[in-house]
Amino acid sequence: AQTVTQSQPEMSVQEAETVTLSCTYDTSESDYYLFWYKQPPSRQMILVIRQEAYKQQNATENRFSVNFQKAAKSFSLKISDSQLGDAAMYFCAPNNAGNMLTFGGGTRLMVKP
Amino acid sequence: EAGVAQSPRYKIIEKRQSVAFWCNPISGHATLYWYQQILGQGPKLLIQFQNNGVVDDSQLPKDRFSAERLKGVDSTLKIQPAKLEDSAVYLCASTGGGTVFTEQYFGPGTRLTVT
């Protein structure tokens, strides 16, 4: 079974600044992906970024990047140049061979103008 | 491309009543998931379908929850009888074929309140 820990229930960032959301996980899978999903108040889960566990290079997607430390089972999300629209719940989730996701408890990100 | 559709968006029922949720995945997506998201928590997988067959339902409370995907397209999730602790958002997601490591696309969810 997989477990996911997001140790920051809430984070706050000033508009245009950078913020990092942390995630640690435990898995027995040898090959897997890791995902960060964003859930705004509308409840629609939106994929932010994904990382293939066998790739050492950290994934980047515009203002979003990850710091993936496989040995430490750590998968943090960095948001650069934060915008008001980034305010949402963020969930970290590894998958397994059956592509089933295990979600962490989430981090609520607030962006101050 | 139309996204994952769910209905209703909101439902309020009394405990011991029954309720059903509907999900229509993205066209052509073979795999469909139902998640339960209790307020303040991350989503928890209830059941996964591959076409019209169940892949995993190990976390589905089968004494009161049931789900079906008869024609391998849309799906319904039913709760009978509902308990107060079933109050949650029920999310449906789908994904296409090919590699198993593909992005799940989520619907807007159904918020259930049991009083």
GROMACS .gro file of C-alpha atoms in nm:
model
  228
    1ALA     CA    1   0.000   0.000   0.000
    2GLN     CA    2   0.113   0.350  -0.072
    3THR     CA    3   0.109   0.636   0.177
    4VAL     CA    4   0.146   1.007   0.106
    5THR     CA    5   0.224   1.286   0.352
    6GLN     CA    6   0.182   1.655   0.283
    7SER     CA    7   0.309   1.817   0.600
    8GLN     CA    8   0.191   2.171   0.524
    9PRO     CA    9  -0.187   2.204   0.563
   10GLU     CA   10  -0.171   2.570   0.455
   11MET     CA   11   0.082   2.789   0.280
   12SER     CA   12   0.075   3.155   0.195
   13VAL     CA   13   0.273   3.339  -0.071
   14GLN     CA   14   0.289   3.693  -0.196
   15GLU     CA   15   0.192   3.748  -0.557
   16ALA     CA   16   0.497   3.719  -0.788
   17GLU     CA   17   0.697   3.536  -0.522
   18THR     CA   18   0.804   3.169  -0.517
   19VAL     CA   19   0.661   2.897  -0.295
   20THR     CA   20   0.747   2.530  -0.244
   21LEU     CA   21   0.496   2.266  -0.137
   22SER     CA   22   0.637   1.948   0.014
   23CYS     CA   23   0.533   1.586  -0.029
   24THR     CA   24   0.679   1.259   0.092
   25TYR     CA   25   0.551   0.917   0.001
   26ASP     CA   26   0.609   0.551   0.053
   27THR     CA   27   0.564   0.290  -0.215
   28SER     CA   28   0.670  -0.063  -0.297
   29GLU     CA   29   0.628  -0.004  -0.669
   30SER     CA   30   0.943  -0.022  -0.880
   31ASP     CA   31   0.803   0.188  -1.161
   32TYR     CA   32   0.554   0.465  -1.106
   33TYR     CA   33   0.464   0.822  -1.180
   34LEU     CA   34   0.410   1.108  -0.938
   35PHE     CA   35   0.151   1.376  -0.994
   36TRP     CA   36   0.061   1.715  -0.853
   37TYR     CA   37  -0.305   1.804  -0.894
   38LYS     CA   38  -0.465   2.141  -0.826
   39GLN     CA   39  -0.822   2.168  -0.694
   40PRO     CA   40  -0.973   2.518  -0.700
   41PRO     CA   41  -1.299   2.597  -0.517
   42SER     CA   42  -1.490   2.474  -0.822
   43ARG     CA   43  -1.369   2.123  -0.717
   44GLN     CA   44  -1.238   2.030  -1.064
   45MET     CA   45  -0.907   1.849  -1.019
   46ILE     CA   46  -0.654   1.972  -1.273
   47LEU     CA   47  -0.317   1.814  -1.345
   48VAL     CA   48  -0.032   2.054  -1.274
   49ILE     CA   49   0.273   1.841  -1.342
   50ARG     CA   50   0.393   1.481  -1.348
   51GLN     CA   51   0.724   1.305  -1.295
   52GLU     CA   52   0.835   0.964  -1.414
   53ALA     CA   53   1.010   0.792  -1.125
   54TYR     CA   54   1.278   0.636  -1.342
   55LYS     CA   55   1.383   0.976  -1.478
   56GLN     CA   56   1.639   1.167  -1.276
   57GLN     CA   57   1.569   1.496  -1.448
   58ASN     CA   58   1.313   1.704  -1.264
   59ALA     CA   59   0.996   1.788  -1.457
   60THR     CA   60   0.911   2.148  -1.538
   61GLU     CA   61   0.593   2.301  -1.678
   62ASN     CA   62   0.611   2.677  -1.729
   63ARG     CA   63   0.610   2.829  -1.377
   64PHE     CA   64   0.582   2.490  -1.209
   65SER     CA   65   0.873   2.260  -1.136
   66VAL     CA   66   0.942   1.968  -0.907
   67ASN     CA   67   1.231   1.857  -0.691
   68PHE     CA   68   1.221   1.478  -0.706
   69GLN     CA   69   1.446   1.287  -0.466
   70LYS     CA   70   1.374   0.920  -0.534
   71ALA     CA   71   1.590   0.775  -0.257
   72ALA     CA   72   1.432   1.005  -0.001
   73LYS     CA   73   1.086   0.952  -0.158
   74SER     CA   74   1.034   1.325  -0.169
   75PHE     CA   75   0.845   1.512  -0.441
   76SER     CA   76   0.809   1.885  -0.382
   77LEU     CA   77   0.638   2.137  -0.608
   78LYS     CA   78   0.783   2.482  -0.672
   79ILE     CA   79   0.561   2.757  -0.805
   80SER     CA   80   0.748   3.058  -0.940
   81ASP     CA   81   0.601   3.403  -1.002
   82SER     CA   82   0.286   3.311  -0.808
   83GLN     CA   83  -0.041   3.441  -0.946
   84LEU     CA   84  -0.378   3.495  -0.781
   85GLY     CA   85  -0.516   3.211  -0.993
   86ASP     CA   86  -0.274   2.969  -0.828
   87ALA     CA   87  -0.478   2.983  -0.507
   88ALA     CA   88  -0.622   2.634  -0.456
   89MET     CA   89  -0.574   2.302  -0.281
   90TYR     CA   90  -0.275   2.109  -0.411
   91PHE     CA   91  -0.256   1.732  -0.389
   92CYS     CA   92   0.043   1.506  -0.439
   93ALA     CA   93  -0.028   1.156  -0.569
   94PRO     CA   94   0.187   0.864  -0.679
   95ASN     CA   95   0.027   0.594  -0.890
   96ASN     CA   96   0.082   0.220  -0.905
   97ALA     CA   97   0.106  -0.037  -1.180
   98GLY     CA   98  -0.274  -0.030  -1.212
   99ASN     CA   99  -0.268   0.350  -1.247
  100MET     CA  100  -0.453   0.393  -0.919
  101LEU     CA  101  -0.371   0.718  -0.743
  102THR     CA  102  -0.310   0.760  -0.371
  103PHE     CA  103  -0.362   1.121  -0.267
  104GLY     CA  104  -0.207   1.309   0.020
  105GLY     CA  105  -0.412   1.525   0.253
  106GLY     CA  106  -0.347   1.837   0.048
  107THR     CA  107  -0.198   2.182   0.101
  108ARG     CA  108  -0.414   2.491   0.078
  109LEU     CA  109  -0.222   2.766  -0.101
  110MET     CA  110  -0.325   3.124  -0.048
  111VAL     CA  111  -0.186   3.399  -0.271
  112LYS     CA  112  -0.175   3.751  -0.132
  113PRO     CA  113  -0.204   4.044  -0.373
  114GLU     CA  114  -1.311   1.752  -2.651
  115ALA     CA  115  -1.582   1.732  -2.386
  116GLY     CA  116  -1.463   1.661  -2.033
  117VAL     CA  117  -1.590   1.417  -1.774
  118ALA     CA  118  -1.954   1.490  -1.694
  119GLN     CA  119  -2.117   1.424  -1.359
  120SER     CA  120  -2.465   1.478  -1.225
  121PRO     CA  121  -2.614   1.599  -1.007
  122ARG     CA  122  -2.371   1.863  -0.881
  123TYR     CA  123  -2.536   1.874  -0.539
  124LYS     CA  124  -2.759   1.636  -0.346
  125ILE     CA  125  -2.906   1.656   0.002
  126ILE     CA  126  -3.072   1.350   0.152
  127GLU     CA  127  -3.167   1.219   0.493
  128LYS     CA  128  -2.985   0.928   0.649
  129ARG     CA  129  -3.114   0.585   0.549
  130GLN     CA  130  -3.230   0.719   0.212
  131SER     CA  131  -3.074   0.604  -0.113
  132VAL     CA  132  -2.894   0.814  -0.374
  133ALA     CA  133  -2.734   0.761  -0.714
  134PHE     CA  134  -2.465   0.954  -0.897
  135TRP     CA  135  -2.397   0.946  -1.269
  136CYS     CA  136  -2.072   0.984  -1.459
  137ASN     CA  137  -2.002   1.006  -1.832
  138PRO     CA  138  -1.629   0.980  -1.907
  139ILE     CA  139  -1.439   1.137  -2.192
  140SER     CA  140  -1.529   0.966  -2.519
  141GLY     CA  141  -1.311   0.663  -2.583
  142HIS     CA  142  -1.171   0.642  -2.232
  143ALA     CA  143  -1.169   0.278  -2.124
  144THR     CA  144  -1.083   0.327  -1.758
  145LEU     CA  145  -1.317   0.494  -1.511
  146TYR     CA  146  -1.263   0.571  -1.143
  147TRP     CA  147  -1.488   0.678  -0.857
  148TYR     CA  148  -1.332   0.865  -0.564
  149GLN     CA  149  -1.475   0.982  -0.232
  150GLN     CA  150  -1.340   1.311  -0.097
  151ILE     CA  151  -1.439   1.393   0.259
  152LEU     CA  152  -1.410   1.760   0.350
  153GLY     CA  153  -1.051   1.854   0.433
  154GLN     CA  154  -0.904   1.530   0.296
  155GLY     CA  155  -0.761   1.405  -0.030
  156PRO     CA  156  -0.970   1.186  -0.259
  157LYS     CA  157  -0.985   0.816  -0.180
  158LEU     CA  158  -1.035   0.563  -0.457
  159LEU     CA  159  -1.356   0.363  -0.426
  160ILE     CA  160  -1.362   0.160  -0.747
  161GLN     CA  161  -1.185   0.131  -1.082
  162PHE     CA  162  -1.343  -0.002  -1.401
  163GLN     CA  163  -1.170  -0.116  -1.718
  164ASN     CA  164  -1.440  -0.108  -1.986
  165ASN     CA  165  -1.734  -0.274  -1.808
  166GLY     CA  166  -1.526  -0.489  -1.572
  167VAL     CA  167  -1.416  -0.408  -1.217
  168VAL     CA  168  -1.039  -0.383  -1.173
  169ASP     CA  169  -1.034  -0.289  -0.804
  170ASP     CA  170  -1.311  -0.231  -0.553
  171SER     CA  171  -1.119  -0.313  -0.237
  172GLN     CA  172  -1.209   0.020  -0.071
  173LEU     CA  173  -1.575   0.021  -0.167
  174PRO     CA  174  -1.805  -0.036   0.135
  175LYS     CA  175  -2.001  -0.307  -0.037
  176ASP     CA  176  -2.268  -0.335   0.230
  177ARG     CA  177  -2.409   0.000   0.117
  178PHE     CA  178  -2.224   0.115  -0.193
  179SER     CA  179  -2.258  -0.031  -0.541
  180ALA     CA  180  -2.135   0.078  -0.882
  181GLU     CA  181  -2.188  -0.037  -1.234
  182ARG     CA  182  -2.068   0.040  -1.586
  183LEU     CA  183  -2.289  -0.186  -1.789
  184LYS     CA  184  -2.201  -0.081  -2.143
  185GLY     CA  185  -1.845   0.024  -2.072
  186VAL     CA  186  -1.926   0.392  -2.110
  187ASP     CA  187  -2.115   0.581  -1.841
  188SER     CA  188  -2.131   0.467  -1.481
  189THR     CA  189  -2.353   0.501  -1.177
  190LEU     CA  190  -2.255   0.492  -0.810
  191LYS     CA  191  -2.528   0.415  -0.560
  192ILE     CA  192  -2.549   0.441  -0.183
  193GLN     CA  193  -2.824   0.257   0.000
  194PRO     CA  194  -2.887   0.328   0.283
  195ALA     CA  195  -2.686   0.648   0.333
  196LYS     CA  196  -2.513   0.731   0.661
  197LEU     CA  197  -2.406   1.068   0.797
  198GLU     CA  198  -2.040   0.979   0.732
  199ASP     CA  199  -2.114   0.944   0.360
  200SER     CA  200  -2.129   1.323   0.332
  201ALA     CA  201  -1.853   1.400   0.085
  202VAL     CA  202  -1.774   1.499  -0.271
  203TYR     CA  203  -1.785   1.207  -0.512
  204LEU     CA  204  -1.543   1.249  -0.800
  205CYS     CA  205  -1.537   1.057  -1.123
  206ALA     CA  206  -1.225   1.034  -1.338
  207SER     CA  207  -1.134   0.863  -1.663
  208THR     CA  208  -0.826   0.779  -1.861
  209GLY     CA  209  -0.752   0.644  -2.205
  210GLY     CA  210  -0.577   0.326  -2.307
  211GLY     CA  211  -0.216   0.269  -2.399
  212THR     CA  212   0.031   0.296  -2.115
  213VAL     CA  213  -0.104   0.253  -1.765
  214PHE     CA  214   0.081   0.564  -1.653
  215THR     CA  215  -0.157   0.816  -1.799
  216GLU     CA  216  -0.319   1.126  -1.660
  217GLN     CA  217  -0.659   1.091  -1.500
  218TYR     CA  218  -0.916   1.350  -1.608
  219PHE     CA  219  -1.161   1.448  -1.338
  220GLY     CA  220  -1.520   1.560  -1.346
  221PRO     CA  221  -1.657   1.846  -1.133
  222GLY     CA  222  -1.784   1.610  -0.864
  223THR     CA  223  -2.112   1.565  -0.681
  224ARG     CA  224  -2.137   1.712  -0.332
  225LEU     CA  225  -2.352   1.486  -0.111
  226THR     CA  226  -2.488   1.606   0.221
  227VAL     CA  227  -2.654   1.349   0.445
  228THR     CA  228  -2.864   1.497   0.726
   0.00000   0.00000   0.00000
